[in-house]
PDB file of C-alpha atoms in Angstrom:
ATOM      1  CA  UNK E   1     123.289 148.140  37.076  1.00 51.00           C
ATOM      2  CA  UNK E   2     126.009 150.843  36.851  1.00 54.00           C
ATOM      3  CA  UNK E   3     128.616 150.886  34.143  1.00 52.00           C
ATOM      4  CA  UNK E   4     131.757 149.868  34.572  1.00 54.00           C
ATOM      5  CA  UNK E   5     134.637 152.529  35.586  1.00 71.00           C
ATOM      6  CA  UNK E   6     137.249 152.319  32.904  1.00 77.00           C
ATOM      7  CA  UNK E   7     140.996 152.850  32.831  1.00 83.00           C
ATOM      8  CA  UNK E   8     142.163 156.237  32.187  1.00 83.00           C
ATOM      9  CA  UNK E   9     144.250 156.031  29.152  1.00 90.00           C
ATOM     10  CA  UNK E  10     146.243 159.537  29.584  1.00 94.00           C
ATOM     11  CA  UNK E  11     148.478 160.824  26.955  1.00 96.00           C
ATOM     12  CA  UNK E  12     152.165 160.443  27.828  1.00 95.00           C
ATOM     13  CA  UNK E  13     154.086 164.313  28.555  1.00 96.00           C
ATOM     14  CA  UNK E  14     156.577 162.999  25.636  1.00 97.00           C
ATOM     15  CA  UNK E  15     153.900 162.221  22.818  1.00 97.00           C
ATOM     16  CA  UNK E  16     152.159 166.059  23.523  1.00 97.00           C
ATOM     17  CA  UNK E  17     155.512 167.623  23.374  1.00 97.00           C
ATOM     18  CA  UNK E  18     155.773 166.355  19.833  1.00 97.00           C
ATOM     19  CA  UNK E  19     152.770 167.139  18.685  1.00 97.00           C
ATOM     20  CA  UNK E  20     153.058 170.868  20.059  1.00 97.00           C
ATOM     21  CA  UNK E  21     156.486 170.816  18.045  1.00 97.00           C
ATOM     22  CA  UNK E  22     154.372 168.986  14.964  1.00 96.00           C
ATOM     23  CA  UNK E  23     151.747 171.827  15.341  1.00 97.00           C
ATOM     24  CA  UNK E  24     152.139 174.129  12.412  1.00 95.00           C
ATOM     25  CA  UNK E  25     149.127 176.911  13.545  1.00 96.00           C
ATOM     26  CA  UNK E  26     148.454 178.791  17.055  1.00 97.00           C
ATOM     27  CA  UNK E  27     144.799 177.341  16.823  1.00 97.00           C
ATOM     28  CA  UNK E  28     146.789 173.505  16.821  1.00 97.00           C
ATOM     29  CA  UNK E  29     148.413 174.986  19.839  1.00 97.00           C
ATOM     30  CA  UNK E  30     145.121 175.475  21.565  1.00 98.00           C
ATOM     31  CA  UNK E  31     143.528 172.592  20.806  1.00 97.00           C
ATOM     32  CA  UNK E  32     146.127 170.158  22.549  1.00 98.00           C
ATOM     33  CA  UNK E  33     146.176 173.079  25.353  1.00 98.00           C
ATOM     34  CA  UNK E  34     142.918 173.141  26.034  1.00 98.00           C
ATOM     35  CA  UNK E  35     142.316 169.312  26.152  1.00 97.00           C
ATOM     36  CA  UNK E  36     145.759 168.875  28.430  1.00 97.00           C
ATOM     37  CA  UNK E  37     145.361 171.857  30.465  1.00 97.00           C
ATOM     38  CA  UNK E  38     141.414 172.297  30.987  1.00 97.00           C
ATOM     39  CA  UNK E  39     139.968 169.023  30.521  1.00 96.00           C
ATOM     40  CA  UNK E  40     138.141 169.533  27.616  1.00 97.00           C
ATOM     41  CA  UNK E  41     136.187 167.149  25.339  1.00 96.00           C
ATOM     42  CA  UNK E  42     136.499 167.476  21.817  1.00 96.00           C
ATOM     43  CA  UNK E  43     132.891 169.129  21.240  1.00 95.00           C
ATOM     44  CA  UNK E  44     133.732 171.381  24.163  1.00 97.00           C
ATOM     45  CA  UNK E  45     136.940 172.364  22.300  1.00 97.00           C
ATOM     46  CA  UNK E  46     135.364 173.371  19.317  1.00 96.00           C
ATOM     47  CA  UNK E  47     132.504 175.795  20.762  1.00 95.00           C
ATOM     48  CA  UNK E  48     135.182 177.147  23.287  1.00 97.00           C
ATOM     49  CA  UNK E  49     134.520 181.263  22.295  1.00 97.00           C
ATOM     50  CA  UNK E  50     136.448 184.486  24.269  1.00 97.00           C
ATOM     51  CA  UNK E  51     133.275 185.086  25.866  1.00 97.00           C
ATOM     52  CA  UNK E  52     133.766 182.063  28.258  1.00 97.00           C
ATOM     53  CA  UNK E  53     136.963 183.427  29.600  1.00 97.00           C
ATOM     54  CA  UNK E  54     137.009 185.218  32.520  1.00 96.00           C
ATOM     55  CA  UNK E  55     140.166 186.834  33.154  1.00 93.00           C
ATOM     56  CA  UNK E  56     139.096 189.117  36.512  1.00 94.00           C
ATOM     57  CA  UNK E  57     137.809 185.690  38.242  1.00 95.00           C
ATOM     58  CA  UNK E  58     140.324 183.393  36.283  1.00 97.00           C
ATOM     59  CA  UNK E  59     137.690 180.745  34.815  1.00 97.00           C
ATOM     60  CA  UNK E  60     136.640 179.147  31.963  1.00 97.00           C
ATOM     61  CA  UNK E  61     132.841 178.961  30.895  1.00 97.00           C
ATOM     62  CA  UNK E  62     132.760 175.102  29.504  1.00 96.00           C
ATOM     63  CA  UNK E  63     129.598 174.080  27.698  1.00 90.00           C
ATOM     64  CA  UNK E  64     129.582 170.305  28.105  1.00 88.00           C
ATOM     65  CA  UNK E  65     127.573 166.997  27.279  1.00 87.00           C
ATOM     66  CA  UNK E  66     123.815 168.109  27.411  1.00 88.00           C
ATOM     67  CA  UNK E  67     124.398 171.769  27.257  1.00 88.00           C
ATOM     68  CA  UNK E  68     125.063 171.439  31.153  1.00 92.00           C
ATOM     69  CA  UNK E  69     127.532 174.650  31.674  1.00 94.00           C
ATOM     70  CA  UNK E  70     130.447 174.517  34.026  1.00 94.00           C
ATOM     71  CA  UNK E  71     132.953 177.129  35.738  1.00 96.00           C
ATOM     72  CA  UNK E  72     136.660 175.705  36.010  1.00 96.00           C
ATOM     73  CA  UNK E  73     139.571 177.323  37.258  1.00 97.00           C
ATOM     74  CA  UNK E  74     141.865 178.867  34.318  1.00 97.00           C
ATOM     75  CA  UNK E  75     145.195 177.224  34.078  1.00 97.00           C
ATOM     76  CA  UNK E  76     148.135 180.276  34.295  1.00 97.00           C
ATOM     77  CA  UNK E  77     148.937 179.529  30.973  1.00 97.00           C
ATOM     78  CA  UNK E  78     145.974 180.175  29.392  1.00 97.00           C
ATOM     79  CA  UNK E  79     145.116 183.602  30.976  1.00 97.00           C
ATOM     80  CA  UNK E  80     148.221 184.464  29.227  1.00 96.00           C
ATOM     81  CA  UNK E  81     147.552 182.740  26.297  1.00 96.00           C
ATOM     82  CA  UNK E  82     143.986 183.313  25.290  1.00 97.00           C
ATOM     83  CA  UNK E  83     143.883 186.948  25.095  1.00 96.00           C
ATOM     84  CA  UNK E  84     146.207 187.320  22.178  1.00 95.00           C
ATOM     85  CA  UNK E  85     143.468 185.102  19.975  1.00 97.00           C
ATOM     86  CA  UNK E  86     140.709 187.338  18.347  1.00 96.00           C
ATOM     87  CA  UNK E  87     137.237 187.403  19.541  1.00 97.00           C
ATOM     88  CA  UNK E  88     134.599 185.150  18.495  1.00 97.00           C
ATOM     89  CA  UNK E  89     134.919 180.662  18.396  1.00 97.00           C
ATOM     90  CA  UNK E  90     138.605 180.600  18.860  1.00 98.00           C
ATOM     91  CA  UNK E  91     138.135 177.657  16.325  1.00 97.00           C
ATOM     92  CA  UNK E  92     136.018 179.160  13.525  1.00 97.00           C
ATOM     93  CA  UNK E  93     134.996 177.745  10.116  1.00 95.00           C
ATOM     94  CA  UNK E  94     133.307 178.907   7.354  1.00 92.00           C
ATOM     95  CA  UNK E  95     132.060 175.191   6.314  1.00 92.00           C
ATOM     96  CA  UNK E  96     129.914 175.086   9.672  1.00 89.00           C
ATOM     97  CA  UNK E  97     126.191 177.005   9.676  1.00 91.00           C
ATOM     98  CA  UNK E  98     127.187 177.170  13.664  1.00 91.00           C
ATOM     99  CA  UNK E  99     130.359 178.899  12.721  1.00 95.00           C
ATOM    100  CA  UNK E 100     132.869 176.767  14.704  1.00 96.00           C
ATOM    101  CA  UNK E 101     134.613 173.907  13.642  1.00 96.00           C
ATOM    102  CA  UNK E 102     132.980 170.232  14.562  1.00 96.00           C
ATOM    103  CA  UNK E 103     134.297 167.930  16.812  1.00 96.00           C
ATOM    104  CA  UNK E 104     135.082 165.577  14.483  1.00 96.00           C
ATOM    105  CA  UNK E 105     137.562 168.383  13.018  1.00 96.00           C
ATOM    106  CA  UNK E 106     139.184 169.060  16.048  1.00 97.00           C
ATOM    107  CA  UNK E 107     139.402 165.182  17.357  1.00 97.00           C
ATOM    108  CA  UNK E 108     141.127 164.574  13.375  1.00 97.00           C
ATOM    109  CA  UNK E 109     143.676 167.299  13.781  1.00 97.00           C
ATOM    110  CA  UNK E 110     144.528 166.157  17.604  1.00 98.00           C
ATOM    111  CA  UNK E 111     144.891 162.525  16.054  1.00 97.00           C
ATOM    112  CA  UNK E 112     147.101 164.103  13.462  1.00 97.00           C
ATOM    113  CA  UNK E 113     148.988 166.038  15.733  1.00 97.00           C
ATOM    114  CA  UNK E 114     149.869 163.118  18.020  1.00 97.00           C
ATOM    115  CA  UNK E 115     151.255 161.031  15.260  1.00 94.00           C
ATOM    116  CA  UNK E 116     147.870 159.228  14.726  1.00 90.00           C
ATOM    117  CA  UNK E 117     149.309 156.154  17.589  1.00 89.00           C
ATOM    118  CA  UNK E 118     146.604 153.965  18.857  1.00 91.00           C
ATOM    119  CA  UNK E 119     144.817 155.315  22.186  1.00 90.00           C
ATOM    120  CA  UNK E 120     146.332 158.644  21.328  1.00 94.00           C
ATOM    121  CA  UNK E 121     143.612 161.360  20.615  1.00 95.00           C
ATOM    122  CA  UNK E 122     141.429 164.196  21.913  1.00 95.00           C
ATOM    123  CA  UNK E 123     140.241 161.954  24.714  1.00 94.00           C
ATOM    124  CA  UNK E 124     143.718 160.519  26.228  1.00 96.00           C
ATOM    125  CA  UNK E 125     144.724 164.475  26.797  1.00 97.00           C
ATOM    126  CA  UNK E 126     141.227 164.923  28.949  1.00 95.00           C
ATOM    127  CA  UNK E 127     142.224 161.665  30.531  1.00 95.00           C
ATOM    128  CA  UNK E 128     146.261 163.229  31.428  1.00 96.00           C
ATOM    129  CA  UNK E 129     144.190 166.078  32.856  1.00 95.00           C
ATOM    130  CA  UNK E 130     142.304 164.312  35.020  1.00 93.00           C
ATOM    131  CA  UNK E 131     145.247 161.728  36.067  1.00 92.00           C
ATOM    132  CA  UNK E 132     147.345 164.712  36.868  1.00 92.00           C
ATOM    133  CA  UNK E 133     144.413 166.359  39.022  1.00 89.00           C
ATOM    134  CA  UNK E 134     144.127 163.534  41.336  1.00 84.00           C
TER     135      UNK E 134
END
């Protein structure tokens, strides 16, 4: 028996506005961007490195659930965007043997960023991408 499809549950334009305006580092800038603007799950947010963007073709390398890869098309933003961050996990941390921040990090900050307002998170900005796709 298949699952049933759920509701999308995107994150209103409004509600990221304030949390880019709330975010108080470039790496909370990235984190919204990159879930709003690419799709991205949490976990694929936090192992996101400058070696998976490729400027000359314009993509992003994503590793996703199952450590199944994927090419997506870089949003205009972003190629301007993502070169002025170092090299290396754009979202490092010494805590981490892996050397990139969990996803439990990144979800926690995104919460905190969007005012920590029920069915706001990580998760409703993959969801706005996806809405605003179709």
């Amino acid at each position: 028996m298949r699952n049933s499809v759920g509701i999308p549950n995107p994150c209103p334009t409004d509600d990221i506005q304030r949390a880019l305006d709330r975010a108080t580092r470039p790496i909370d800038v990235l984190m919204i961007l990159f879930g709003e603007l690419q799709g991205m799950r949490a976990g694929e947010i936090s192992r996101a490195h400058s070696d998976d963007v490729m400027l000359p073709t314009k993509e992003l390398r994503i590793l996703g659930k199952g450590n199944k890869q994927r090419l997506v098309p870089l949003h205009p933003l972003m190629q301007e965007l993502l070169p002025q961050f170092p090299t290396g996990y754009f979202f490092p941390s010494d805590r981490n043997p892996s050397g990139h921040m969990l996803p439990r990090s990144i979800g926690r900050r995104v919460r905190h960023l969007l005012g920590f307002q029920p069915g706001r998170n990580a998760h409703s900005l993959r969801h706005k991408f996806g809405v605003d796709a179709l």
